[in-house]
Amino acid sequence: MERRKRVRSTGVINHDDTKRQKRKIKTSINRSSKQNFTRFEDLSNEIIYEIFEFLDAFHSYQAFNNLNIRFRNFVTYSNLPLKINISSITRINFRDYYTNFIIPSQDRITSLYITNRFSYDLDISLHRILTKFIRLETLILENIDANYIDNILNDIISLSNLSSLVIITSDDVKDIKHHLLQIFRLPSLKYCKLSLHNSSYYSSKQLPLATNQNSPIQQLVIKHKIFTNEIHTLLSYVPQLRYLSLDNLHKSNSDKWEGAISSPHNLTHLYVKLNIICFDDFEIFIKTLFNSIVVLHFSATNTDEYFNAKRWEQLILFSMPCLRIFNIYISARNNQSEFDEFKSLFWLQREWFFDSSSSGYYYGTTFYSTSPYRRKEFRLQYSTNKQTDFDVKMKKNENAVHHVRILNKETMDNCIYYFPNANELSVDNFYGHNSNGMIDNLDHIISLKNLTKLNILLYPYSFGRLIQLLLTTVNLVTLQLPRIFIHSNDYQAIQLSETFRLVSNRNIIRNLILESANDMDEVELLLNLCPRIQCFEINKCYRHAASIVRLLTWKSHTNNPYLISISIIVHNDINYLERLKKLSHQGNLFNQFAVKVQSNRVDLWR
C-alpha cells in the first residue's frame, strides 16, 4: 500500500513538475520571443535600401522623412536611384516634395514621369530644372502643351544618360519637323515614343534627307498621323533603327522617292496601321524601305483588297524574304469564302494560321492571325473552333498574356483558355447582342482577383451587374465605364443595399474613367461607390457640365477626400467654357481647385 501510495504520490509530483517545467519553458519562449522581436527601425541599412527600391519615391518620402533622423537621411542622402512620378499628388504636397526632396536629390533621379497638365505651368515645374538631372535615363511627358516642347528638347540635349523619351501632347504642334530634328540630336537616345498632335491634314514642312546627322535611336514609335512620303527621310536619320511602329499611316498626295535610301539593314520589326492606303502603294512602301524585316504586324480597315492571299504570297516571297512572324488584322466587307486561299501550303509551312468571321457591324468581316507569338494582349473574337494547332500553341502562351479583350459573347462562353497572369480586361461593345450578360461568368478565363484594370465599353450596362462584378475584383485600381443607366427611383435603394455598402467599403479604385455623363445622379452614385478615387475623367459631357463640376469639387471635401484631379470634355456648352476660361486666371476656384481650360477640355487640380 505504501509503495502504491509512493508511486501515486510520485506520479502527482512528476505531473506537477512537468507542468512547472512547461510553464518555465513557455515563459522562457515568451521572453525569448520578446527579446528576439525585430522592429522595422532595427533592420540593417542594406535591407532598408532593398525595401526602398520597391517603393515609389513620393510614398517613401511621405512615410519615412519625418520618422526620425536616420530615416530622413535614408530618404534624402542615400545614393539610391530615384524614379519620380507626380501623376497623383496634390499641389500642396507637390510643393513640399519639390522643395524638400527633389531639389536636394536631383543628381539621383534616373526616371521622371509627368502626366499632370498643371505641372508645366507652375513656377516650380520639374521641366524647368531638367538640365540638373544628370543621371536621368527615362523621361515621360504626357498631356504636355505644345509650346513647352521646344525648350524641353533644348534642355535635355545635355543629358548624356537619357536613353528613353516619351512625349504625348495635348494640343496641336505647329512644326513637327523642327521637334524631330531636336530629338535626333539627343546623343544617347535608344527608345522614343511620340504623339505630336496635329489637326491639319498635311504639314508643308518636311524633313530633308539626313546628311551628317545620325541618331542612335533603335526603337521608334509614332502614334500621330504620318504620311508615306515622310518615312524614307525619317529613316535616313536613324540608321541603327531595329523596331518601327506607325500607328496612323496615311497616303500622301504624291509619293516621290527622290534620293530614296536603301532599306535599313538593322530594321527587323515593323508595326503598321494603315489609314486608307491601297495595296499598290503599300507594296511600293515595303519594297522600297522594308525588304529586310523579320516581324510584320499589319492592321487595316475599310479595304477589301488586302484579303488577296496570292498577292501577299508574292510580296512576302520577293520583297520580305526574311519574314518569320506575320500578324495581320483586317476589318472590311468581304465574302468569307475567299479566305480559303490563306490555308494553302505556303501558309501552312510557315505555321501562319488565320481565322475570319462576320463581326455583325458596318465592317462586316474581320480577318486576323491566330498564332499567338507570345503576345501580351489576346483577343477573344469570332472563334470557329477549327484551329486545333492554334489551341495547342495558345495553351503554351497563356502565362504570357496580361491583357484580355473580349469582342464576342459566344467566344467568351466557349473559351477553352485560362490566363492566370492577366491583370487587365477589356470588354468591347458588340452590336446585336444583349450586353448585360456578357461579363457575368469570367472566372473560367481569368483570375478576377488579379485584375487591376477593367475596361467595360458595353452600351447599356447594368449598374447592378457592375456592383456584383466589383465584389470579386478586389484589387481593381482603374475602372473604365460607359454611361450607366439607372432609373431615378432606384438610386436610393441601390445605395442602401448591403452589396453597395460592401463594395464601397472594400474597393481600392483610384482611377475612374466615364465615357459619357449627362446626369448628376449617375456621377454622384459612382463617387459614393468609389470613395478612394484620386483621378476622375469624363470623356463626353453633353449636359449639366457646370453642375457636375461643382458636384465633383464639393464631393472632394466630403465623401471623396482623396480626389486630386478631374478632367472633363465638355460638349454643347460653349458659354460655360468661356466663363471658366475667364475665371481660371483669378486664383482658387471651386473649393481650392486650380482650373485649366483648353479647347473643350476642363482640368481641375487640388
XYZ file of C-alpha atoms in Angstrom:
606
model
C 0.000 0.000 0.000
C 2.769 2.340 0.916
C 4.537 1.501 -2.300
C 1.438 2.209 -4.290
C 0.972 5.442 -2.409
C 4.524 6.441 -3.126
C 4.007 5.677 -6.747
C 0.778 7.612 -6.760
C 2.430 10.399 -4.830
C 5.432 10.362 -7.080
C 3.147 10.469 -10.087
C 1.453 13.551 -8.765
C 4.757 15.144 -8.016
C 6.070 14.274 -11.502
C 2.919 15.692 -13.090
C 3.269 18.891 -11.124
C 6.928 19.110 -12.000
C 6.077 18.611 -15.666
C 3.500 21.388 -15.503
C 6.006 23.671 -13.786
C 8.637 22.767 -16.372
C 6.204 23.569 -19.211
C 5.406 26.896 -17.607
C 9.107 27.696 -17.351
C 9.708 26.689 -20.975
C 6.679 28.679 -22.144
C 7.750 31.697 -20.112
C 11.273 31.350 -21.441
C 9.960 31.174 -25.024
C 7.777 34.223 -24.483
C 10.676 36.188 -23.011
C 12.947 34.987 -25.800
C 10.358 35.932 -28.414
C 10.068 39.389 -26.951
C 13.815 39.738 -26.845
C 14.226 38.476 -30.450
C 11.367 40.548 -31.858
C 12.771 42.860 -34.561
C 11.260 46.224 -35.245
C 11.394 47.815 -38.685
C 13.657 50.531 -37.290
C 16.183 47.850 -36.236
C 16.700 46.446 -39.725
C 20.118 46.823 -41.276
C 20.827 49.574 -43.765
C 21.212 47.027 -46.563
C 17.717 45.574 -46.007
C 16.117 49.016 -45.765
C 17.776 50.028 -49.033
C 16.320 46.924 -50.697
C 12.858 47.772 -49.368
C 13.121 51.349 -50.671
C 13.813 50.041 -54.182
C 10.268 48.623 -54.296
C 8.588 51.815 -53.079
C 7.523 54.886 -55.007
C 9.836 57.786 -54.162
C 6.986 60.051 -53.053
C 5.499 57.373 -50.795
C 8.918 56.741 -49.257
C 9.278 60.459 -48.612
C 5.830 60.718 -47.039
C 6.243 57.652 -44.857
C 9.823 57.984 -43.601
C 11.061 61.551 -43.940
C 9.622 62.647 -40.583
C 10.022 59.333 -38.750
C 13.467 60.019 -37.303
C 16.858 61.382 -38.294
C 18.138 58.018 -39.504
C 15.270 57.502 -41.942
C 15.359 61.104 -43.057
C 18.974 60.552 -44.039
C 17.964 57.363 -45.847
C 15.384 59.234 -47.876
C 17.356 62.380 -48.564
C 21.040 61.487 -48.623
C 21.276 57.905 -49.915
C 22.763 57.085 -53.312
C 19.786 55.024 -54.465
C 18.491 55.954 -57.933
C 15.095 57.684 -57.863
C 12.033 57.272 -60.071
C 9.843 60.367 -59.804
C 6.148 60.122 -60.686
C 3.907 63.075 -59.887
C 0.712 61.865 -61.560
C -1.319 61.584 -58.311
C -0.211 64.285 -55.904
C -1.885 67.420 -54.569
C -0.468 70.885 -55.188
C 0.473 71.364 -51.526
C 2.233 68.018 -51.356
C 3.968 68.677 -54.644
C 5.469 71.950 -53.425
C 6.770 70.287 -50.273
C 8.040 67.286 -52.237
C 9.726 69.523 -54.816
C 11.452 71.772 -52.283
C 12.493 69.296 -49.604
C 13.170 66.154 -51.628
C 13.501 66.598 -55.397
C 15.845 69.595 -55.304
C 18.268 68.025 -52.787
C 18.137 64.710 -54.700
C 18.208 65.925 -58.292
C 21.503 64.180 -59.045
C 19.905 60.803 -58.125
C 16.873 60.962 -60.429
C 17.001 58.344 -63.186
C 13.337 58.358 -64.247
C 10.855 61.237 -64.476
C 7.171 60.717 -65.308
C 4.924 63.796 -65.629
C 1.251 63.434 -66.569
C -0.245 66.345 -64.653
C -1.077 69.118 -67.126
C -0.792 71.776 -64.415
C 2.778 70.865 -63.502
C 4.101 72.518 -66.665
C 2.616 75.891 -65.675
C 3.970 76.100 -62.123
C 6.879 78.303 -61.154
C 8.480 75.199 -59.596
C 7.822 72.895 -62.534
C 10.198 69.980 -62.975
C 10.775 70.661 -66.645
C 12.466 73.946 -65.700
C 15.353 72.141 -63.997
C 15.841 69.187 -66.344
C 19.453 70.125 -67.078
C 20.328 69.328 -63.450
C 19.093 65.717 -63.654
C 22.485 64.453 -64.764
C 21.606 60.746 -64.191
C 18.246 60.902 -65.964
C 17.684 57.864 -68.193
C 13.902 57.918 -68.809
C 11.712 60.961 -69.427
C 7.946 60.585 -69.949
C 5.895 63.719 -70.656
C 2.154 63.221 -71.132
C -0.563 65.849 -71.594
C 2.096 68.438 -72.311
C 1.204 71.733 -74.006
C 2.976 72.016 -77.355
C 4.528 75.386 -76.523
C 6.760 73.788 -73.857
C 8.338 71.163 -76.102
C 10.925 73.370 -77.772
C 12.603 74.481 -74.532
C 12.470 70.991 -73.030
C 14.176 69.390 -76.033
C 16.847 72.079 -75.992
C 17.487 71.421 -72.294
C 17.741 67.645 -72.393
C 20.336 67.590 -75.168
C 22.952 67.961 -72.421
C 21.798 64.795 -70.611
C 24.272 62.140 -71.682
C 22.432 59.258 -69.946
C 18.982 59.872 -71.407
C 18.085 56.711 -73.335
C 14.262 56.688 -73.296
C 11.885 59.524 -74.227
C 8.072 59.675 -74.450
C 6.220 62.845 -75.485
C 2.411 62.997 -75.793
C 0.964 66.444 -76.468
C -2.465 67.748 -75.501
C -2.789 70.292 -78.321
C -1.583 70.986 -81.852
C 2.134 71.010 -82.631
C 2.900 73.652 -85.238
C 6.234 72.376 -86.503
C 6.731 68.633 -86.058
C 9.790 68.660 -88.323
C 11.631 71.049 -86.007
C 10.994 68.866 -82.960
C 12.055 65.709 -84.782
C 15.383 67.319 -85.653
C 15.811 68.254 -81.984
C 15.116 64.670 -80.928
C 17.562 63.231 -83.459
C 20.319 65.331 -81.852
C 19.946 63.640 -78.454
C 23.256 61.808 -78.003
C 22.210 58.613 -76.162
C 18.562 58.077 -77.064
C 17.650 54.434 -77.771
C 13.837 54.418 -77.370
C 11.455 57.168 -78.492
C 7.651 57.284 -78.470
C 5.897 60.321 -79.931
C 2.320 61.504 -80.210
C 2.614 65.036 -81.574
C -0.954 66.019 -82.243
C -1.655 67.994 -85.423
C -5.226 68.503 -86.618
C -4.221 69.883 -90.023
C -4.438 67.458 -92.922
C -0.888 67.818 -94.130
C 2.205 69.643 -92.997
C 4.103 71.556 -95.681
C 7.319 71.444 -93.662
C 9.025 68.132 -94.398
C 12.262 66.667 -93.145
C 15.181 66.874 -95.547
C 17.288 63.764 -96.082
C 19.953 63.396 -93.413
C 23.493 64.145 -94.464
C 25.863 64.030 -91.492
C 23.356 63.646 -88.646
C 22.738 60.159 -87.249
C 20.577 59.348 -84.229
C 21.305 56.301 -82.015
C 17.561 55.512 -81.751
C 16.849 51.779 -82.037
C 13.107 51.748 -81.265
C 10.759 54.397 -82.625
C 7.002 54.546 -82.004
C 4.960 57.215 -83.790
C 1.354 57.472 -82.631
C 0.369 60.643 -84.503
C -0.583 60.980 -88.155
C 2.292 60.478 -90.555
C 2.376 60.205 -94.358
C 4.048 57.584 -96.528
C 6.349 60.043 -98.293
C 7.803 61.118 -94.935
C 9.054 57.690 -93.913
C 12.115 57.366 -96.155
C 13.536 60.711 -94.985
C 12.720 59.806 -91.399
C 14.676 56.570 -91.707
C 17.730 58.399 -93.013
C 18.249 59.845 -89.512
C 18.061 56.520 -87.660
C 20.429 54.009 -89.293
C 20.502 51.856 -86.132
C 16.718 51.504 -86.008
C 15.522 47.956 -85.266
C 11.867 48.492 -84.324
C 9.437 50.886 -86.011
C 5.759 51.352 -85.111
C 3.483 53.573 -87.220
C 0.052 53.700 -85.639
C -1.588 56.131 -88.069
C -0.037 55.891 -91.534
C -1.704 57.932 -94.292
C -1.232 58.092 -98.020
C 0.379 61.324 -99.148
C -0.806 63.240 -102.192
C 2.249 62.132 -104.129
C 4.978 59.689 -103.178
C 8.223 60.760 -104.769
C 11.148 58.598 -103.686
C 13.745 61.108 -104.789
C 17.085 60.244 -103.263
C 15.467 57.335 -101.512
C 17.687 55.414 -99.145
C 18.120 51.660 -99.184
C 16.268 49.523 -96.696
C 17.877 49.838 -93.218
C 19.701 46.572 -92.523
C 19.076 46.713 -88.784
C 15.310 47.248 -89.055
C 13.672 43.892 -88.345
C 10.336 44.769 -86.668
C 7.573 46.773 -88.341
C 4.198 47.551 -86.754
C 1.911 49.456 -89.103
C -1.739 50.567 -89.044
C -2.923 51.840 -92.408
C -5.423 54.614 -92.952
C -6.952 54.315 -96.452
C -3.843 53.151 -98.325
C -4.289 50.863 -101.322
C -2.318 47.639 -101.778
C -0.346 49.104 -104.712
C 1.041 51.883 -102.535
C 1.700 49.516 -99.660
C 3.714 47.232 -101.949
C 5.911 50.147 -103.034
C 6.259 51.130 -99.400
C 7.501 47.647 -98.424
C 9.704 47.023 -101.454
C 11.448 50.366 -101.121
C 12.074 50.510 -97.388
C 11.355 47.272 -95.552
C 12.648 44.275 -97.505
C 14.776 43.081 -94.546
C 12.067 42.882 -91.890
C 11.634 39.723 -89.828
C 8.439 40.649 -87.991
C 5.407 42.381 -89.544
C 2.315 43.392 -87.586
C -0.227 44.752 -90.048
C -3.644 46.355 -89.463
C -6.109 47.914 -91.911
C -9.809 48.793 -92.019
C -12.375 49.555 -94.698
C -10.470 47.923 -97.527
C -11.132 44.544 -99.173
C -8.050 44.293 -101.389
C -5.789 43.102 -98.539
C -7.741 39.823 -98.463
C -5.817 38.722 -101.569
C -3.716 35.731 -100.409
C -1.843 35.298 -103.716
C -0.741 38.897 -103.708
C 0.528 38.602 -100.130
C 2.467 35.460 -101.094
C 4.247 37.283 -103.925
C 5.035 40.281 -101.738
C 6.465 38.091 -98.977
C 8.456 35.811 -101.284
C 10.129 38.547 -103.328
C 10.141 41.602 -101.048
C 10.209 40.197 -97.497
C 12.288 37.005 -97.773
C 13.379 37.142 -94.105
C 9.839 37.421 -92.717
C 9.326 34.983 -89.830
C 6.308 36.419 -87.989
C 3.281 37.695 -89.910
C 0.496 39.098 -87.750
C -2.490 40.581 -89.577
C -5.805 42.155 -88.570
C -8.279 43.467 -91.182
C -11.853 44.677 -90.857
C -13.830 45.181 -94.055
C -16.774 43.897 -96.109
C -15.846 40.749 -97.961
C -17.028 37.259 -98.893
C -15.531 34.838 -96.367
C -15.155 32.092 -98.967
C -12.099 33.904 -100.363
C -10.195 33.298 -97.130
C -9.673 29.634 -98.026
C -6.688 30.774 -100.084
C -4.890 31.579 -96.828
C -4.865 27.850 -95.993
C -2.562 26.805 -98.809
C 0.796 25.054 -98.358
C 2.617 28.412 -98.435
C 0.931 29.494 -95.185
C 0.894 26.083 -93.508
C 4.633 25.551 -93.985
C 5.317 28.790 -92.152
C 2.783 27.895 -89.435
C 0.824 31.055 -90.131
C -2.820 30.410 -89.290
C -5.795 32.718 -89.771
C -9.461 32.913 -88.956
C -12.358 35.077 -90.059
C -15.921 35.807 -89.143
C -18.798 38.157 -89.648
C -18.457 40.775 -86.929
C -22.057 41.941 -87.083
C -21.489 45.658 -87.647
C -20.652 48.039 -90.507
C -17.316 46.430 -91.363
C -18.949 43.073 -91.906
C -15.901 40.782 -91.904
C -12.868 40.509 -89.691
C -9.787 38.562 -90.775
C -6.953 38.009 -88.321
C -3.942 35.894 -87.354
C -4.455 33.243 -84.744
C -0.795 32.487 -83.975
C -0.137 33.940 -80.518
C 3.588 34.871 -80.906
C 3.751 35.125 -77.119
C 1.703 38.307 -77.298
C 0.846 40.122 -74.089
C -2.624 41.040 -75.364
C -5.083 38.438 -76.585
C -8.450 38.959 -78.296
C -11.334 36.575 -77.856
C -13.311 37.021 -81.036
C -15.398 35.151 -83.556
C -13.870 31.755 -82.858
C -14.871 28.908 -85.147
C -13.203 26.156 -83.069
C -11.352 24.917 -86.180
C -7.776 25.740 -85.241
C -6.534 22.753 -83.259
C -2.876 23.684 -83.903
C -3.610 27.162 -82.627
C -5.214 25.759 -79.479
C -2.036 23.843 -78.642
C 0.147 26.910 -79.181
C -2.176 29.187 -77.268
C -2.111 26.872 -74.272
C 1.657 27.358 -74.140
C 1.251 31.121 -74.332
C -1.407 31.591 -71.660
C 1.027 32.694 -68.949
C 2.447 35.486 -71.143
C -0.914 37.229 -71.655
C -1.551 40.231 -69.395
C -4.434 41.902 -71.249
C -7.531 40.022 -72.420
C -10.003 41.677 -74.802
C -13.447 40.136 -75.271
C -15.181 41.024 -78.525
C -17.828 38.344 -78.707
C -20.163 36.747 -76.174
C -20.196 33.284 -77.731
C -16.406 33.166 -77.832
C -16.255 34.123 -74.173
C -18.762 31.437 -73.179
C -16.905 28.738 -75.127
C -13.368 29.850 -74.337
C -11.029 26.938 -73.552
C -8.111 29.132 -72.458
C -7.232 30.392 -68.987
C -4.931 33.387 -68.477
C -3.605 33.212 -64.895
C -1.394 36.320 -65.132
C -3.872 38.649 -66.844
C -4.286 41.883 -64.878
C -6.274 43.891 -67.446
C -9.633 43.040 -69.019
C -11.427 44.920 -71.806
C -14.960 44.089 -72.905
C -15.703 45.914 -76.165
C -19.099 46.895 -77.419
C -20.601 44.112 -79.512
C -23.563 45.149 -81.584
C -26.552 42.892 -81.926
C -26.232 41.212 -78.535
C -27.665 41.812 -75.103
C -24.657 43.222 -73.261
C -25.975 42.774 -69.734
C -24.990 39.123 -69.508
C -21.671 39.329 -71.323
C -19.297 39.517 -68.348
C -21.172 37.560 -65.709
C -19.021 34.424 -65.888
C -15.371 35.321 -66.312
C -13.683 33.131 -63.728
C -13.093 30.339 -66.280
C -10.978 32.747 -68.381
C -9.076 34.907 -65.873
C -8.466 35.282 -62.166
C -10.751 38.149 -61.175
C -8.781 38.911 -58.018
C -5.677 39.584 -60.147
C -7.343 42.326 -62.196
C -6.031 45.832 -61.619
C -7.642 47.429 -64.697
C -11.131 46.844 -66.099
C -12.476 48.499 -69.265
C -16.192 47.988 -69.915
C -17.380 49.535 -73.179
C -20.815 47.919 -73.408
C -23.917 50.009 -74.018
C -26.022 49.820 -71.973
C -24.565 48.131 -68.899
C -26.460 47.379 -65.724
C -25.223 49.113 -62.582
C -26.412 46.168 -60.501
C -24.215 43.795 -62.522
C -21.283 46.170 -62.104
C -21.594 46.019 -58.307
C -21.689 42.222 -58.387
C -18.561 42.184 -60.546
C -16.714 44.575 -58.204
C -17.338 42.185 -55.324
C -14.811 39.788 -56.865
C -12.356 42.247 -58.470
C -10.982 43.306 -55.099
C -7.616 44.605 -56.390
C -9.035 46.831 -59.113
C -7.227 50.188 -59.392
C -8.530 51.558 -62.719
C -12.133 51.279 -63.898
C -13.441 52.499 -67.264
C -17.189 52.545 -67.836
C -19.728 53.658 -70.420
C -22.648 55.719 -69.265
C -24.517 53.823 -66.528
C -28.297 53.760 -66.982
C -30.339 53.753 -63.766
C -33.993 54.502 -63.185
C -34.406 57.568 -60.999
C -36.454 55.611 -58.466
C -33.618 53.136 -57.894
C -30.848 55.492 -56.703
C -31.673 55.426 -53.013
C -32.462 51.708 -52.928
C -29.143 50.863 -54.604
C -27.086 52.902 -52.154
C -28.876 51.422 -49.155
C -28.247 47.854 -50.263
C -25.761 45.731 -48.337
C -23.867 44.858 -51.535
C -23.333 48.527 -52.402
C -22.008 49.295 -48.915
C -19.732 46.259 -49.013
C -18.231 47.223 -52.381
C -17.879 50.854 -51.320
C -16.006 49.889 -48.145
C -13.673 47.365 -49.790
C -12.740 48.565 -53.274
C -9.445 50.384 -53.838
C -10.350 52.012 -57.163
C -8.220 55.132 -57.619
C -8.800 55.937 -61.305
C -12.317 56.206 -62.733
C -12.984 56.903 -66.429
C -16.565 57.521 -67.553
C -17.196 57.564 -71.285
C -20.199 59.864 -71.044
C -22.246 61.588 -68.365
C -25.454 63.562 -68.669
C -26.943 63.039 -65.220
C -25.597 64.353 -61.913
C -27.177 61.465 -60.001
C -25.183 58.932 -62.021
C -21.922 60.745 -61.286
C -22.728 61.061 -57.589
C -23.599 57.364 -57.374
C -20.207 56.407 -58.815
C -18.415 58.761 -56.429
C -20.196 57.161 -53.480
C -19.270 53.723 -54.804
C -15.561 54.658 -55.116
C -14.673 56.790 -52.052
C -10.887 56.346 -52.532
C -10.866 57.728 -56.066
C -7.936 60.025 -56.944
C -8.416 60.757 -60.657
C -11.798 61.119 -62.369
C -12.264 61.554 -66.131
C -15.429 62.131 -68.154
C -14.802 61.838 -71.904
C -18.153 63.246 -73.018
C -20.341 65.618 -71.049
C -23.273 66.948 -73.056
C -25.430 68.440 -70.315
C -25.116 69.857 -66.799
C -21.345 70.423 -67.114
C -21.335 73.258 -64.572
C -23.379 71.246 -62.061
C -21.193 68.167 -62.471
C -18.001 70.195 -61.935
C -19.448 71.765 -58.771
C -20.541 68.341 -57.541
C -17.087 66.836 -58.058
C -15.255 69.645 -56.282
C -17.727 69.622 -53.399
C -17.584 65.845 -53.012
C -13.790 66.012 -52.762
C -14.204 67.648 -49.344
C -16.870 65.248 -48.071
C -17.150 61.641 -49.285
C -14.132 61.676 -51.626
C -11.243 63.329 -49.753
C -8.605 61.611 -51.941
C -9.850 63.150 -55.202
C -6.914 65.056 -56.693
C -7.560 65.577 -60.405
C -10.660 65.949 -62.580
C -10.798 66.013 -66.393
C -13.976 66.635 -68.376
C -14.512 67.061 -72.117
C -17.493 69.377 -72.466
C -19.796 69.329 -75.490
C -22.545 71.802 -76.426
C -21.774 74.223 -73.587
C -19.572 76.923 -75.102
C -20.825 79.622 -72.730
C -19.741 77.641 -69.685
C -16.290 77.033 -71.167
C -15.830 80.712 -71.876
C -16.777 81.613 -68.297
C -14.301 79.081 -66.978
C -11.523 80.495 -69.152
C -12.093 83.938 -67.681
C -12.267 82.660 -64.124
C -9.266 80.357 -64.399
C -6.876 83.335 -64.049
C -8.476 84.594 -60.856
C -6.884 82.223 -58.350
C -8.510 79.425 -56.393
C -11.879 78.266 -57.645
C -14.253 75.504 -56.709
C -13.024 74.785 -53.195
C -9.277 75.232 -53.751
C -9.123 73.550 -57.172
C -6.990 75.124 -59.879
C -8.698 75.223 -63.288
C -7.239 74.822 -66.785
C -9.375 75.147 -69.917
C -8.031 74.151 -73.325
C -10.320 73.782 -76.325
C -13.341 71.890 -74.937
C -11.448 70.179 -72.116
C -11.594 71.236 -68.467
C -8.951 70.088 -65.984
C -9.000 70.683 -62.241
C -6.222 70.015 -59.749
C -6.429 70.267 -55.988
